[in-house]
Coordinates of C-alpha atoms and ligand atoms in Angstrom, one line a residue:
M1 CA -10.8 18.1 -12.1
F2 CA -11.4 16.3 -8.8
R3 CA -11.9 18.4 -5.7
V4 CA -10.4 17.6 -2.3
R5 CA -13.3 17.4 0.2
S6 CA -11.0 17.0 3.3
A7 CA -7.4 16.6 4.1
T8 CA -6.4 15.0 7.4
G9 CA -2.9 14.5 8.9
L10 CA -2.8 11.1 10.5
G11 CA 0.8 11.2 11.7
P12 CA 4.2 12.3 10.6
D13 CA 4.2 12.3 6.8
L14 CA 0.9 10.4 6.7
T15 CA -2.2 12.0 5.2
R16 CA -5.7 11.0 4.4
L17 CA -7.4 12.8 1.5
D18 CA -11.1 12.4 0.7
I19 CA -11.6 13.3 -3.0
E20 CA -14.9 14.0 -4.8
A21 CA -15.2 11.2 -7.4
P22 CA -18.8 9.9 -7.4
D23 CA -18.5 7.3 -10.2
L24 CA -15.4 5.9 -8.6
A25 CA -17.0 5.9 -5.2
R26 CA -19.9 3.8 -6.5
A27 CA -17.7 1.2 -8.2
A28 CA -14.8 0.7 -5.8
Q29 CA -14.1 -2.7 -4.3
P30 CA -11.6 -3.8 -1.6
G31 CA -8.1 -4.1 -3.0
Q32 CA -8.6 -1.8 -5.9
F33 CA -6.5 1.3 -6.5
L34 CA -6.6 4.5 -8.4
M35 CA -4.0 6.4 -10.5
L36 CA -3.8 10.1 -9.7
R37 CA -2.1 13.0 -11.4
I38 CA -1.9 16.3 -9.6
D39 CA -1.3 18.6 -12.6
E40 CA -0.3 18.6 -16.2
E41 CA 3.4 18.3 -15.3
G42 CA 2.9 15.7 -12.7
E43 CA 3.6 11.9 -12.9
R44 CA 0.8 9.4 -12.3
I45 CA 1.0 7.5 -9.1
P46 CA -1.0 4.5 -7.8
L47 CA -2.7 4.7 -4.4
T48 CA -5.0 2.1 -2.9
I49 CA -8.6 3.1 -2.3
A50 CA -8.7 3.1 1.5
D51 CA -12.4 3.9 1.7
S52 CA -15.3 4.9 -0.5
D53 CA -18.6 6.6 0.3
P54 CA -21.1 6.4 -2.5
D55 CA -23.6 8.6 -0.7
A56 CA -21.0 11.4 -0.1
G57 CA -19.5 10.7 -3.6
T58 CA -16.0 10.5 -2.2
V59 CA -13.0 8.1 -2.3
S60 CA -10.3 8.2 0.3
V61 CA -6.6 7.6 0.0
I62 CA -4.1 7.3 2.8
F63 CA -0.5 7.8 1.8
L64 CA 3.0 8.4 3.1
A65 CA 5.0 11.3 1.7
V66 CA 8.0 9.5 0.4
G67 CA 8.9 11.4 -2.7
K68 CA 8.1 14.4 -4.9
T69 CA 4.5 13.5 -5.9
T70 CA 3.3 12.3 -2.5
Q71 CA 4.9 15.3 -0.8
Q72 CA 3.1 17.6 -3.2
L73 CA -0.2 15.7 -2.6
S74 CA 0.2 16.0 1.2
R75 CA 0.2 19.8 0.9
L76 CA -3.3 19.9 -0.7
K77 CA -6.1 21.5 1.2
P78 CA -9.9 21.2 1.1
R79 CA -11.3 22.7 -2.2
D80 CA -7.9 22.3 -4.0
A81 CA -8.2 20.0 -7.0
V82 CA -6.2 17.2 -8.7
L83 CA -6.3 17.0 -12.4
D84 CA -6.9 13.2 -13.0
V85 CA -8.2 10.4 -10.8
A86 CA -8.6 7.2 -12.8
G87 CA -10.1 4.0 -11.4
P88 CA -11.1 1.8 -9.9
L89 CA -8.1 -0.2 -11.2
G90 CA -6.9 -3.7 -10.6
R91 CA -8.7 -6.8 -9.7
H92 CA -10.6 -6.6 -6.4
M93 CA -9.5 -9.0 -3.7
E94 CA -11.9 -11.9 -3.0
I95 CA -13.0 -11.3 0.5
E96 CA -14.4 -14.5 2.2
K97 CA -14.9 -15.8 5.7
V98 CA -12.1 -18.3 6.0
G99 CA -11.4 -18.3 9.8
T100 CA -8.2 -16.8 11.2
V101 CA -6.4 -14.3 9.0
V102 CA -3.0 -12.8 9.8
C103 CA -2.6 -9.3 8.1
V104 CA 1.1 -8.4 8.0
G105 CA 2.0 -4.8 7.2
G106 CA 5.5 -3.3 6.9
G107 CA 6.2 0.5 6.7
V108 CA 4.7 2.1 3.7
G109 CA 2.6 -1.0 3.0
V110 CA 0.3 -0.5 6.0
P111 CA -2.0 2.1 4.3
A112 CA -2.6 -0.3 1.4
L113 CA -3.1 -3.2 3.9
Y114 CA -5.7 -1.4 5.9
P115 CA -8.8 -1.6 3.6
K116 CA -8.1 -5.3 3.0
A117 CA -7.8 -6.1 6.8
R118 CA -11.0 -4.1 7.4
A119 CA -13.0 -6.0 4.7
L120 CA -11.7 -9.3 6.1
K121 CA -12.9 -8.4 9.6
H122 CA -16.3 -7.3 8.2
A123 CA -16.6 -10.7 6.5
G124 CA -16.5 -12.3 9.9
N125 CA -12.8 -13.5 10.1
Y126 CA -10.7 -13.4 13.2
V127 CA -8.1 -10.9 12.2
I128 CA -4.6 -10.7 13.8
S129 CA -2.6 -7.8 12.6
V130 CA 1.2 -7.7 12.7
I131 CA 2.6 -4.2 12.0
G132 CA 6.3 -3.5 11.7
A133 CA 8.7 -0.7 10.9
R134 CA 12.4 0.0 11.3
T135 CA 11.7 2.2 14.4
A136 CA 8.7 3.3 16.6
E137 CA 8.4 6.7 14.9
L138 CA 7.9 5.0 11.5
L139 CA 5.0 2.8 12.6
V140 CA 1.8 3.9 10.8
L141 CA -2.0 3.5 11.3
V142 CA -1.5 1.5 14.5
D143 CA -4.8 2.9 16.1
E144 CA -6.7 2.3 12.8
M145 CA -5.5 -1.3 12.4
S146 CA -6.1 -2.0 16.1
A147 CA -9.7 -0.8 15.7
I148 CA -10.5 -3.4 13.1
S149 CA -8.4 -6.3 14.4
D150 CA -9.0 -8.9 17.1
E151 CA -5.3 -8.9 18.1
V152 CA -2.4 -6.6 17.2
R153 CA 1.3 -7.4 17.3
I154 CA 4.0 -4.8 16.8
T155 CA 7.6 -5.3 15.8
T156 CA 10.4 -2.8 15.3
D157 CA 13.8 -3.6 13.9
D158 CA 15.5 -1.7 16.7
G159 CA 13.1 -2.8 19.5
S160 CA 11.9 0.8 20.2
R161 CA 8.3 -0.5 20.3
G162 CA 6.9 -4.0 20.5
R163 CA 9.0 -7.0 19.7
K164 CA 12.6 -6.4 18.5
G165 CA 12.9 -8.0 15.1
F166 CA 10.9 -8.5 11.9
V167 CA 7.2 -9.0 11.2
S168 CA 8.2 -12.4 9.8
D169 CA 9.7 -13.5 13.2
E170 CA 6.3 -12.8 14.9
L171 CA 4.5 -14.6 12.1
K172 CA 6.8 -17.7 12.4
D173 CA 6.0 -18.0 16.2
M174 CA 2.3 -17.9 15.4
L175 CA 2.6 -20.5 12.7
E176 CA 4.5 -22.8 15.1
D177 CA 1.8 -22.5 17.7
T178 CA -0.4 -25.3 16.4
S179 CA -3.3 -24.3 18.7
R180 CA -3.8 -21.2 16.5
G181 CA -4.9 -22.7 13.1
I182 CA -4.0 -19.9 10.7
D183 CA -6.1 -20.1 7.5
L184 CA -4.8 -17.1 5.5
V185 CA -1.9 -14.6 5.6
V186 CA -2.2 -11.3 3.7
A187 CA 1.0 -9.2 3.5
V188 CA 1.8 -5.7 2.1
G189 CA 5.1 -3.9 2.5
P190 CA 8.5 -3.5 1.0
I191 CA 9.5 -6.3 -1.4
P192 CA 12.1 -8.0 1.0
M193 CA 9.4 -8.1 3.7
M194 CA 6.8 -9.7 1.4
A195 CA 9.5 -12.2 0.2
A196 CA 10.3 -13.1 3.8
V197 CA 6.7 -13.6 4.6
A198 CA 6.3 -15.9 1.6
E199 CA 9.3 -18.0 2.7
T200 CA 8.0 -18.1 6.3
T201 CA 4.6 -19.5 5.4
R202 CA 5.7 -21.8 2.6
P203 CA 6.8 -24.7 4.8
Y204 CA 3.5 -24.6 6.6
G205 CA 1.4 -24.6 3.4
V206 CA -0.6 -21.6 4.6
K207 CA -2.2 -19.7 1.7
T208 CA -0.5 -16.3 1.5
L209 CA -1.5 -13.3 -0.6
V210 CA 0.7 -10.3 -1.3
S211 CA -0.3 -6.9 -2.8
L212 CA 2.6 -6.0 -5.1
N213 CA 3.8 -2.4 -5.5
P214 CA 5.9 -2.3 -8.7
I215 CA 6.5 0.9 -10.5
M216 CA 3.3 1.7 -12.5
V217 CA 3.1 4.2 -15.3
D218 CA -0.3 4.0 -17.0
G219 CA -2.1 1.5 -14.8
T220 CA -4.0 0.0 -17.8
G221 CA -1.8 -2.9 -18.9
M222 CA -0.4 -1.0 -21.9
C223 CA 3.1 0.1 -20.9
G224 CA 4.5 -3.1 -19.3
G225 CA 6.1 -1.1 -16.5
C226 CA 4.6 -3.2 -13.7
R227 CA 5.6 -6.5 -15.2
V228 CA 6.1 -9.3 -12.7
T229 CA 6.7 -13.1 -13.0
V230 CA 4.1 -15.1 -11.2
G231 CA 4.0 -18.9 -11.4
G232 CA 6.6 -18.7 -14.3
E233 CA 4.2 -16.4 -16.3
T234 CA 4.5 -12.7 -17.1
K235 CA 1.7 -10.8 -15.4
F236 CA 1.0 -7.0 -15.2
A237 CA 0.3 -6.1 -11.6
C238 CA -2.1 -3.2 -12.6
V239 CA -4.6 -5.4 -14.5
D240 CA -3.8 -9.0 -13.3
G241 CA -3.2 -7.9 -9.7
P242 CA -2.0 -6.2 -7.6
V243 CA -2.9 -9.1 -5.3
F244 CA -1.1 -12.4 -6.1
D245 CA -0.3 -15.8 -4.5
A246 CA 3.0 -15.0 -2.6
H247 CA 4.3 -18.5 -3.2
E248 CA 4.2 -18.0 -6.9
V249 CA 5.9 -14.5 -7.2
N250 CA 9.5 -14.2 -8.4
F251 CA 10.6 -11.6 -5.8
T252 CA 14.3 -11.6 -6.8
E253 CA 13.4 -10.3 -10.3
L254 CA 10.9 -7.8 -8.9
A255 CA 13.4 -6.4 -6.5
K256 CA 15.9 -5.9 -9.4
R257 CA 13.3 -4.1 -11.6
Q258 CA 12.2 -1.8 -8.7
T259 CA 15.6 -0.1 -8.4
R260 CA 15.6 1.2 -12.1
F261 CA 14.4 4.7 -11.3
V262 CA 15.9 5.3 -7.8
D263 CA 18.4 8.0 -8.9
F264 CA 15.7 9.8 -11.0
E265 CA 13.3 9.7 -8.1
R266 CA 15.9 11.1 -5.6
R267 CA 16.7 14.0 -8.0
A268 CA 13.0 14.8 -8.5
K269 CA 12.5 14.9 -4.7
E270 CA 15.5 17.1 -4.1
E271 CA 14.5 19.6 -6.9
Y272 CA 10.9 19.8 -5.5
E273 CA 12.2 20.4 -1.9
H274 CA 14.6 23.1 -3.2
A275 CA 11.8 24.8 -5.1
C276 CA 9.5 24.7 -2.0
R277 CA 12.2 26.3 0.2
L278 CA 12.7 29.1 -2.4
Q279 CA 8.9 29.8 -2.4
Q280 CA 8.9 30.0 1.4
A281 CA 12.0 32.4 1.5
Ligands
FAD301 C1 -1.1 -0.7 -6.5 C2 -0.3 0.2 -5.6 C3 -1.0 0.8 -4.5 C4 -0.4 1.6 -3.6 N1 -1.1 2.1 -2.5 C5 -0.5 3.0 -1.7 C6 -1.2 3.5 -0.5 O1 -2.4 3.2 -0.3 N2 -0.5 4.3 0.3 C7 0.8 4.7 0.1 O2 1.4 5.4 0.9 N3 1.5 4.2 -1.0 C8 0.9 3.3 -1.8 N4 1.6 2.9 -2.9 C9 3.0 3.4 -3.1 C10 2.9 4.7 -3.8 O3 2.4 4.6 -5.1 C11 4.3 5.3 -3.9 O4 4.7 5.7 -2.6 C12 4.4 6.6 -4.7 O5 4.2 6.2 -6.1 C13 5.6 7.3 -4.5 O6 5.6 8.5 -5.4 P1 6.5 9.7 -5.1 O7 6.7 10.5 -6.4 O8 6.1 10.5 -3.9 O9 7.9 9.1 -4.7 P2 9.1 8.6 -5.6 O10 10.0 9.7 -5.8 O11 8.5 7.9 -6.8 O12 9.7 7.5 -4.6 C14 10.4 7.8 -3.4 C15 10.8 6.5 -2.7 O13 9.6 5.9 -2.3 C16 9.6 4.5 -2.4 N5 8.6 4.0 -3.4 C17 8.4 4.5 -4.6 N6 7.4 3.8 -5.2 C18 7.0 2.9 -4.3 C19 6.1 1.8 -4.3 N7 5.4 1.6 -5.4 N8 6.0 1.1 -3.2 C20 6.7 1.3 -2.1 N9 7.7 2.3 -2.0 C21 7.8 3.0 -3.1 C22 11.0 4.2 -2.9 O14 11.9 3.9 -1.8 C23 11.4 5.5 -3.6 O15 12.8 5.6 -3.7 C24 1.0 2.0 -3.8 C25 1.7 1.4 -4.9 C26 1.0 0.6 -5.8 C27 1.8 0.0 -7.0
FES302 S1 1.4 0.1 -15.2 FE1 1.6 -0.1 -17.4 S2 1.2 -2.1 -17.7 FE2 0.8 -1.9 -15.6

């Protein structure tokens, strides 16, 4: 059992949990994630380790309540417990001083981008963050990303805040501005967004890393659920990633695989919300 030390609401549907897990807190590196299961009936879900405090013995996750498990997790209070927290999993991202880095985050990807952007800033890079969402209300962690960035750009599809358009439009303008000299792009978000970022940087030959978010079941390389094709080879995102060279990823195949469980996930969420309403009645 792993106790919740604190639970903080960071915005609509966005929660930070600090969980007591001393071994994990000592070992965690930027870019790694954990697999968490709330109770015996629960599914395992992957969440990026947003922060770790070896002295306090805690690891932090920041997540959006998008479906059944993340909604259930967002209702936990200090001293509640989760059954399993496994990690740190995945390969940590190499954090180096390369110069100017553009960190591009879309929607639910921003919580997973945040620890990488912060580590890149701590390493001495000039960090420009581009944060996007469909509409202003869905923008997440803008203050937190601003605090660790040298510049922040915001885009919304409907123009309700920042530039009207996609994060990739903003990125393209920066790449065209030759006075900028961008050395690295790191992107996390929905698959179509990461694919668009890869195609935006490709003609400019700028190294681009993406943190992939395929469906994960065991997180240990055993089930094959997180299979992705990278550079023509089969990779498992949980053990070989989740960070990969964006120009090598087969996004078309990944997008197809990601829709396999959509109906099942929708039913699980509806059943959970129905049960919660009955409990409250
Ligand atoms: C390595 C890794 C790290 C992650 N880190 C974070 C994080 O730090 N913070 C965070 O909020 N989320 C993160 N995610 C996504 C998170 O795991 C999913 O949001 C979660 O599994 C959804 O579970 P659920 O049962 O609540 O929703 P489900 O019922 O499983 O899904 C509901 C809807 O959420 C969306 N969704 C489901 N899975 C994902 C996914 N993997 N990526 C994007 N959208 C998804 C889909 O649109 C789906 O229909 C990460 C995913 C991976 C693979
Ligand atoms: S989640 Fe099972 S192999 Fe990666």
